[in-house]
Coordinates of C-alpha atoms in Angstrom, one line a residue:
M1 CA 3.2 2.3 -7.6
S2 CA 2.8 5.8 -7.9
G3 CA 5.1 7.4 -10.7
G4 CA 3.3 5.4 -13.4
P5 CA -0.4 6.3 -12.4
T6 CA 0.4 10.2 -11.7
C7 CA 2.0 10.4 -14.8
A8 CA -0.6 9.1 -16.9
V9 CA -3.1 11.4 -15.1
I10 CA -1.0 14.2 -15.7
A11 CA -0.8 13.4 -19.6
Y12 CA -4.6 12.8 -19.7
K13 CA -5.4 16.4 -18.2
C14 CA -2.5 18.0 -20.1
P15 CA -2.5 16.7 -23.9
H16 CA 0.0 19.6 -24.3
I17 CA 2.6 18.1 -22.4
Q18 CA 5.0 14.9 -23.6
V19 CA 4.9 12.8 -20.7
T20 CA 7.7 10.0 -21.1
I21 CA 7.9 7.3 -18.3
V22 CA 11.3 5.2 -18.3
D23 CA 12.5 2.5 -16.3
V24 CA 15.4 0.3 -16.6
N25 CA 13.3 -3.1 -16.4
E26 CA 12.1 -3.9 -20.2
T27 CA 9.7 -6.2 -18.8
R28 CA 8.0 -3.8 -17.1
I29 CA 7.8 -1.1 -19.8
N30 CA 6.3 -3.9 -22.3
A31 CA 3.5 -4.2 -20.1
W32 CA 3.0 -0.8 -20.3
N33 CA 3.1 -0.7 -24.1
S34 CA 0.6 -3.9 -24.0
D35 CA -3.0 -4.4 -23.5
N36 CA -2.3 -5.9 -19.9
L37 CA -0.5 -3.4 -17.5
P38 CA 1.5 -4.0 -15.4
I39 CA -0.2 -2.7 -12.3
Y40 CA -4.2 -3.0 -11.5
E41 CA -5.5 -0.1 -10.3
P42 CA -9.4 0.7 -11.3
G43 CA -9.4 3.8 -14.1
L44 CA -5.7 3.5 -14.9
D45 CA -6.8 1.6 -18.2
K46 CA -9.0 4.1 -19.4
V47 CA -6.5 7.1 -18.8
V48 CA -3.1 5.2 -20.3
F49 CA -4.9 3.9 -23.7
D50 CA -6.7 7.4 -24.1
R51 CA -3.4 9.1 -24.0
R52 CA -0.6 6.2 -24.8
G53 CA 1.2 7.2 -28.2
K54 CA -0.2 10.8 -28.7
N55 CA 1.4 12.5 -25.4
L56 CA 2.1 9.6 -23.1
F57 CA 5.5 7.3 -24.1
F58 CA 6.9 4.6 -22.0
T59 CA 10.4 3.7 -22.5
T60 CA 13.4 2.0 -21.8
E61 CA 15.7 4.8 -23.0
V62 CA 16.4 6.5 -19.7
E63 CA 19.3 9.2 -21.1
K64 CA 17.5 10.2 -23.8
A65 CA 14.0 11.2 -21.7
I66 CA 16.1 12.8 -18.9
N67 CA 17.6 15.4 -22.1
E68 CA 15.0 16.0 -23.5
A69 CA 12.8 16.6 -20.0
D70 CA 12.7 20.3 -18.9
L71 CA 11.1 18.8 -15.2
I72 CA 12.4 15.0 -13.9
F73 CA 9.8 13.0 -11.2
V74 CA 12.3 10.8 -9.1
S75 CA 9.4 8.0 -8.6
V76 CA 12.2 5.4 -7.5
N77 CA 11.8 2.8 -4.7
T78 CA 13.1 3.4 -1.6
P79 CA 12.4 -0.2 0.6
T80 CA 13.0 -0.6 4.2
K81 CA 17.1 -1.8 5.0
K82 CA 17.5 -5.2 5.6
A83 CA 20.9 -5.1 6.4
G84 CA 23.3 -2.9 7.8
M85 CA 22.6 0.2 10.1
G86 CA 19.3 1.1 10.4
A87 CA 18.3 -2.1 9.6
G88 CA 14.4 -3.2 9.9
Y89 CA 14.0 0.7 10.3
A90 CA 15.6 3.0 8.1
A91 CA 14.6 3.8 3.8
D92 CA 17.3 2.5 1.6
L93 CA 18.1 5.4 -0.3
A94 CA 20.4 3.7 -3.0
Y95 CA 17.9 3.7 -5.9
I96 CA 17.5 7.7 -5.0
E97 CA 20.7 8.3 -5.2
S98 CA 21.7 6.3 -8.2
A99 CA 18.9 8.1 -10.2
T100 CA 20.1 11.2 -8.9
R101 CA 23.7 11.3 -10.0
Q102 CA 22.3 9.7 -13.6
I103 CA 20.5 13.0 -13.9
A104 CA 23.3 15.0 -12.8
E105 CA 25.8 12.9 -15.4
V106 CA 23.4 13.0 -18.6
A107 CA 21.8 16.5 -18.3
R108 CA 22.6 18.9 -20.6
S109 CA 20.7 21.6 -19.9
S110 CA 18.7 22.5 -16.7
K111 CA 16.3 20.6 -14.9
I112 CA 13.6 20.9 -12.6
V113 CA 14.3 17.4 -10.2
V114 CA 11.1 16.7 -8.4
E115 CA 11.2 13.8 -5.5
K116 CA 8.2 12.0 -5.7
S117 CA 9.4 8.9 -3.7
T118 CA 8.2 8.8 -0.1
V119 CA 12.2 9.8 1.7
P120 CA 13.0 10.2 5.2
C121 CA 13.1 14.5 6.3
R122 CA 16.1 15.9 4.6
T123 CA 16.8 13.5 1.7
A124 CA 16.4 16.2 -0.8
E125 CA 19.1 17.8 0.6
S126 CA 21.5 15.0 -0.3
M127 CA 19.9 14.7 -3.8
R128 CA 20.6 18.7 -4.3
T129 CA 24.6 18.2 -2.6
I130 CA 24.7 15.6 -5.9
L131 CA 23.1 17.5 -8.5
E132 CA 24.9 21.2 -7.2
A133 CA 28.3 19.4 -7.6
N134 CA 27.6 18.9 -10.8
S135 CA 25.8 22.3 -12.1
H136 CA 27.9 24.6 -14.0
D137 CA 27.0 28.0 -15.6
D138 CA 25.0 26.3 -18.3
I139 CA 23.2 23.9 -16.3
R140 CA 21.4 24.0 -12.8
F141 CA 19.5 22.0 -11.2
D142 CA 16.4 23.0 -9.0
I143 CA 15.1 20.2 -6.6
L144 CA 11.1 20.2 -5.3
S145 CA 9.4 17.5 -2.7
N146 CA 6.1 16.5 -4.4
P147 CA 4.9 13.7 -2.2
E148 CA 1.8 11.4 -3.4
F149 CA -1.0 11.2 -0.8
L150 CA -2.6 8.2 -2.7
A151 CA -4.7 4.8 -1.5
E152 CA -4.0 1.9 -3.8
G153 CA -7.9 1.1 -5.7
T154 CA -8.5 4.7 -5.2
A155 CA -5.6 6.4 -6.7
I156 CA -7.0 7.7 -10.2
N157 CA -9.5 9.0 -8.3
D158 CA -7.4 10.6 -5.8
L159 CA -4.7 12.1 -8.7
L160 CA -8.2 13.4 -10.4
Y161 CA -9.9 15.0 -7.1
P162 CA -6.7 15.3 -5.1
D163 CA -7.4 16.2 -1.1
R164 CA -4.6 18.5 -1.4
V165 CA -1.3 18.6 -3.9
L166 CA 1.9 19.8 -1.9
I167 CA 4.7 21.2 -3.0
G168 CA 8.1 21.8 -1.6
G169 CA 10.9 23.7 -2.1
L170 CA 13.6 26.2 -1.4
Q171 CA 12.8 29.3 0.3
T172 CA 15.0 31.4 -2.6
P173 CA 14.2 32.9 -5.8
E174 CA 15.1 29.9 -7.6
G175 CA 13.1 27.7 -5.4
Y176 CA 9.9 29.8 -5.8
K177 CA 10.0 29.7 -9.4
A178 CA 10.5 25.9 -9.6
Q179 CA 7.7 25.3 -7.5
Q180 CA 5.6 27.8 -9.6
A181 CA 6.6 26.2 -12.6
L182 CA 5.3 22.6 -11.4
A183 CA 2.3 24.2 -9.5
K184 CA 1.3 25.7 -13.4
I185 CA 0.8 22.1 -14.4
Y186 CA -1.2 20.7 -11.2
E187 CA -3.5 24.2 -11.9
Q188 CA -4.6 22.6 -15.4
W189 CA -7.5 20.3 -13.0
V190 CA -6.6 20.7 -9.2
P191 CA -8.0 24.3 -7.7
K192 CA -5.3 26.6 -6.8
D193 CA -6.4 26.7 -3.0
K194 CA -5.6 22.9 -3.3
I195 CA -2.1 23.2 -4.0
I196 CA 0.4 24.0 -0.8
T197 CA 3.2 25.3 -1.4
T198 CA 6.0 24.7 1.6
N199 CA 9.6 24.3 2.6
L200 CA 11.4 21.3 1.4
W201 CA 11.7 19.7 4.5
S202 CA 8.1 20.2 5.9
S203 CA 7.1 18.7 2.5
E204 CA 8.7 15.5 3.2
L205 CA 7.7 15.3 6.7
S206 CA 4.2 15.9 5.6
K207 CA 4.3 12.6 3.8
L208 CA 5.2 10.1 6.5
A209 CA 3.5 12.2 9.5
A210 CA 0.2 11.7 7.4
N211 CA 0.6 8.0 6.9
A212 CA 1.7 7.8 10.4
L213 CA -1.6 9.5 11.6
L214 CA -3.8 6.8 9.3
A215 CA -2.4 3.9 10.2
Q216 CA -2.4 5.2 14.2
R217 CA -6.3 5.7 13.4
I218 CA -6.2 2.0 12.2
S219 CA -4.1 0.5 15.6
S220 CA -5.9 2.3 17.9
I221 CA -9.6 1.1 16.7
N222 CA -7.6 -2.4 16.6
A223 CA -7.1 -1.6 19.9
L224 CA -10.3 -1.1 21.2
S225 CA -11.7 -4.4 19.5
A226 CA -9.8 -6.4 21.1
I227 CA -11.4 -4.7 24.3
C228 CA -15.0 -5.7 22.9
E229 CA -14.5 -8.7 22.4
A230 CA -13.6 -9.5 25.8
T231 CA -16.5 -7.3 27.2
G232 CA -19.5 -7.7 24.7
A233 CA -18.8 -4.5 22.9
D234 CA -19.9 -4.2 19.2
I235 CA -16.6 -2.3 17.9
D236 CA -18.9 -0.9 14.5
E237 CA -21.4 0.4 17.1
V238 CA -18.1 1.7 18.9
A239 CA -16.4 3.1 15.9
Y240 CA -20.3 4.8 14.2
A241 CA -20.5 6.6 17.8
C242 CA -16.8 7.9 17.9
G243 CA -17.2 8.8 14.0
R244 CA -19.8 11.1 15.0
D245 CA -17.7 13.4 17.0
S246 CA -17.2 16.6 14.3
R247 CA -13.4 16.4 16.1
I248 CA -12.7 12.6 15.1
G249 CA -14.9 11.9 12.0
P250 CA -15.5 8.3 10.9
R251 CA -12.7 7.7 8.5
F252 CA -10.3 4.9 8.8
L253 CA -12.2 3.6 11.9
K254 CA -13.3 0.2 10.8
A255 CA -11.8 -2.5 12.8
S256 CA -9.6 -5.2 10.8
V257 CA -7.2 -8.4 11.2
G258 CA -4.5 -5.6 10.3
F259 CA -3.3 -2.3 8.3
G260 CA -1.0 -3.6 5.3
G261 CA 0.1 -1.8 1.9
S262 CA 4.0 -0.5 0.5
C263 CA 3.7 2.8 2.6
F264 CA 2.1 2.8 6.5
Q265 CA 4.8 0.2 8.0
K266 CA 7.9 1.2 6.1
D267 CA 7.2 5.1 6.7
I268 CA 6.0 5.2 10.5
L269 CA 9.5 3.1 10.8
N270 CA 11.1 5.4 9.4
L271 CA 9.9 8.2 11.2
V272 CA 10.6 5.8 14.3
Y273 CA 14.4 5.8 13.0
L274 CA 14.4 9.6 12.0
S275 CA 13.0 10.3 15.7
E276 CA 16.2 7.8 17.2
Q277 CA 18.4 9.7 15.2
L278 CA 17.4 13.0 16.2
N279 CA 17.9 11.7 19.7
L280 CA 14.1 11.5 20.5
P281 CA 13.3 8.2 22.1
E282 CA 10.1 8.8 23.6
V283 CA 8.7 9.9 20.2
A284 CA 10.4 7.0 18.5
A285 CA 8.9 4.4 21.2
Y286 CA 5.4 6.2 20.7
W287 CA 5.3 5.9 16.9
K288 CA 7.1 2.0 17.2
Q289 CA 3.9 1.0 19.1
V290 CA 1.5 1.7 16.1
V291 CA 3.4 -0.7 14.3
D292 CA 3.9 -3.3 16.9
L293 CA 0.2 -3.2 17.8
N294 CA -0.4 -4.1 14.3
E295 CA 1.5 -7.0 14.6
Y296 CA -0.4 -8.0 17.6
Q297 CA -4.0 -8.1 15.9
K298 CA -2.9 -10.4 13.3
K299 CA -1.3 -12.8 16.2
R300 CA -4.5 -11.8 18.5
F301 CA -6.7 -13.4 15.9
V302 CA -4.4 -16.5 14.5
S303 CA -4.6 -17.3 18.1
R304 CA -8.5 -17.2 18.2
I305 CA -8.9 -19.3 15.4
I306 CA -6.7 -22.0 17.0
K307 CA -8.5 -21.6 19.9
T308 CA -11.6 -22.0 18.7
L309 CA -10.8 -25.0 16.6
F310 CA -10.2 -27.3 19.8
N311 CA -6.7 -25.7 20.1
T312 CA -5.5 -27.4 16.8
I313 CA -5.4 -26.8 13.1
T314 CA -3.1 -29.7 12.1
N315 CA -4.0 -31.4 9.1
K316 CA -7.1 -28.9 9.0
R317 CA -8.0 -27.2 5.8
I318 CA -8.3 -23.5 5.9
A319 CA -10.0 -21.1 3.1
V320 CA -8.5 -17.8 2.9
L321 CA -10.3 -15.3 1.2
G322 CA -8.5 -12.4 -0.2
F323 CA -4.5 -12.2 0.1
A324 CA -3.9 -8.3 -1.4
F325 CA -3.7 -5.6 1.5
K326 CA -7.2 -4.4 0.4
K327 CA -9.9 -5.0 -2.1
D328 CA -9.5 -3.5 -5.6
T329 CA -6.0 -3.7 -6.4
G330 CA -3.2 -7.2 -6.7
D331 CA -0.7 -5.7 -4.0
T332 CA 0.3 -7.9 -1.8
R333 CA 3.0 -6.0 0.4
E334 CA 2.7 -5.8 3.6
S335 CA -0.5 -8.0 3.6
A336 CA -1.8 -9.5 6.9
A337 CA -2.8 -12.6 4.9
I338 CA 0.9 -13.2 4.3
T339 CA 1.3 -13.2 8.5
L340 CA -1.9 -15.2 8.4
C341 CA -1.2 -17.7 6.2
K342 CA 2.1 -18.1 7.3
D343 CA 1.1 -19.3 10.7
F344 CA -1.2 -21.6 9.6
I345 CA 1.4 -23.0 7.7
Q346 CA 3.6 -23.2 10.7
E347 CA 0.2 -24.8 12.8
N348 CA 0.6 -27.5 10.1
A349 CA -3.2 -27.1 8.5
H350 CA -4.0 -27.0 5.0
V351 CA -4.4 -23.9 3.5
N352 CA -6.5 -23.0 0.2
I353 CA -6.3 -19.5 -0.8
Y354 CA -8.7 -17.4 -3.1
D355 CA -8.0 -13.9 -4.5
P356 CA -9.5 -12.5 -7.8
K357 CA -6.4 -10.4 -8.6
V358 CA -3.4 -12.0 -7.0
S359 CA -1.5 -14.3 -9.1
E360 CA -0.2 -17.8 -7.9
Q361 CA 3.2 -16.7 -8.4
Q362 CA 3.2 -14.1 -6.4
I363 CA 1.2 -15.8 -3.8
F364 CA 4.3 -18.5 -3.3
Y365 CA 7.0 -15.8 -4.0
D366 CA 4.9 -14.2 -0.3
L367 CA 4.9 -17.4 1.7
S368 CA 8.1 -18.4 0.7
G369 CA 10.9 -17.7 3.0
P370 CA 12.9 -18.6 6.1
E371 CA 9.5 -19.0 8.3
V372 CA 8.2 -21.5 6.4
T373 CA 10.3 -22.6 3.3
Y374 CA 11.9 -21.7 0.6
D375 CA 11.1 -25.0 -1.4
I376 CA 8.0 -24.0 -3.5
K377 CA 7.3 -27.9 -3.9
D378 CA 7.2 -27.8 -0.2
L379 CA 4.7 -25.2 -0.3
K380 CA 2.3 -27.0 -2.5
K381 CA 1.7 -29.2 0.1
R382 CA 0.7 -27.5 2.1
V383 CA -0.9 -24.4 -0.1
T384 CA -3.3 -24.3 -3.0
V385 CA -4.4 -21.8 -4.7
V386 CA -7.9 -21.8 -6.3
Q387 CA -10.0 -19.6 -9.1
S388 CA -13.1 -19.1 -6.7
A389 CA -13.7 -19.1 -2.9
Y390 CA -16.5 -22.2 -3.8
E391 CA -13.3 -24.1 -4.6
A392 CA -11.2 -22.6 -1.5
S393 CA -14.6 -23.5 0.5
A394 CA -14.6 -27.4 -0.5
N395 CA -14.4 -29.7 2.4
A396 CA -12.5 -26.6 5.0
D397 CA -13.0 -26.5 8.4
A398 CA -12.9 -22.9 8.9
I399 CA -13.1 -19.8 6.5
V400 CA -10.6 -16.5 6.9
V401 CA -11.6 -13.4 5.1
A402 CA -8.6 -11.7 5.0
T403 CA -9.5 -8.6 2.3
E404 CA -13.0 -6.8 1.9
W405 CA -13.5 -7.9 -1.6
D406 CA -16.8 -7.0 -2.5
E407 CA -17.9 -9.9 -4.1
F408 CA -17.4 -12.0 -0.9
K409 CA -20.2 -10.5 0.4
E410 CA -22.4 -11.7 -2.2
L411 CA -21.5 -15.6 -1.8
D412 CA -24.1 -17.8 -1.9
F413 CA -23.2 -19.1 1.6
E414 CA -25.9 -22.1 2.1
R415 CA -24.2 -23.7 -1.1
I416 CA -20.6 -22.9 0.5
Y417 CA -22.1 -24.2 4.5
K418 CA -23.2 -27.6 2.4
S419 CA -19.5 -28.1 0.9
M420 CA -17.8 -27.7 4.4
N421 CA -17.3 -29.9 7.5
K422 CA -18.7 -29.3 10.3
P423 CA -19.1 -27.6 12.7
A424 CA -18.7 -24.9 9.8
F425 CA -16.4 -21.6 11.1
I426 CA -16.0 -18.5 9.4
F427 CA -13.8 -15.6 10.9
D428 CA -14.6 -12.3 9.6
G429 CA -11.1 -10.4 9.7
R430 CA -12.8 -7.4 7.7
L431 CA -16.4 -7.2 9.0
I432 CA -17.9 -7.0 5.8
L433 CA -20.5 -10.2 6.1
D434 CA -24.0 -10.4 7.7
A435 CA -23.2 -12.7 11.0
E436 CA -26.6 -13.0 12.0
K437 CA -27.0 -14.6 8.8
L438 CA -24.5 -17.1 8.8
K439 CA -26.1 -17.8 11.9
S440 CA -28.6 -18.9 10.8
I441 CA -27.8 -21.0 7.7
G442 CA -25.6 -23.0 10.0
F443 CA -22.4 -21.3 11.0
R444 CA -20.1 -20.3 13.9
V445 CA -19.4 -17.0 13.0
H446 CA -16.2 -15.0 15.0
T447 CA -16.1 -11.6 14.1
I448 CA -13.2 -9.2 14.7
G449 CA -14.4 -6.9 17.9
R450 CA -17.3 -8.9 18.7
A451 CA -17.5 -11.2 21.6
N452 CA -18.5 -15.0 21.0
F453 CA -20.3 -14.9 24.2

């Protein structure tokens, strides 16, 4: 996610620097060179189209780009391992090692290699070992850690106006020099006091720590939402009251059906694995609970839906509004909607899904698997991907809001109510709808963090 937008913004803000983005996936590079970019991110197209072909280039010629570069960002994927030691927790660093080895083998001049991917603490040490083993009098490799702190949906704004830029390096004269070389690029548009230099290991751990702390806040407010539903308290009111405390602040205190995205769960599990490897089981258990609570919140929401629909959803039609993990992105990685829909399918419901930015192909890819079925034909007997919220709601027994797209707030709910089976239920998993207005229309409304008595 971060490589393309980051380098595009560098090209946009530093027209005197040539920026080349490389990928072995020709289809992806072709998309970057087309009018339809491979990822949706507000503002990205403006930045890319402004600089592409001038000082921003996209190519599959990896070796050529390595040799022409003075500074190389390594922004490859680091997914959670699915098998072997640390499966389900540890990051798979195969792509990082492969990229590092290719740089070492191909480079014909000295390079500054920048670790951009989210990685476990001390990954740079293995990268440095590989690079130094291939260094000699004429070629020197310096390594830096420069993690991204981007939120999907606001990534371009986050890059243009960052809270901070973190650059970790070896605490040697050469390391300081490399840090300053990268800092000078960011100084073209980022105030110097927002550019932080640390040692390599602090930089690596800071990315995992930041995501873990943000996810912890979400799990904390979601845990309180369960108490609210049981007692009659309102989670929005509780969050507002707590957020007015200057020591706490209001951000990331919005209850929901659960967090998703490519980073939060992966990074916390990385932290859990790191803690276990360092023989810190209590620390590992603490962070694991943040993920466990997130899974609990999704299952709790599904259970509430089934109980409300008279303890069965067999052959009932559920309209799921939103499939991306958050608004303003087409990214579905770890989306709560995937878990919800799989559970609905297992309960033999019919599911209509609408999302303004997620393709039908992606939805069926995400829903296929051992929990449901690998056979897309079988899946299509239970799942229909539609082109509007109105189409999704027609003849439905219930609506489930799974993503907080702004357009869902503006729907003609009177029209929707008329098209649904009665009683018509709405389950707001994102706290975005006006529950009292919906009740006045005739809906039976259930909202995360609010009691229904």
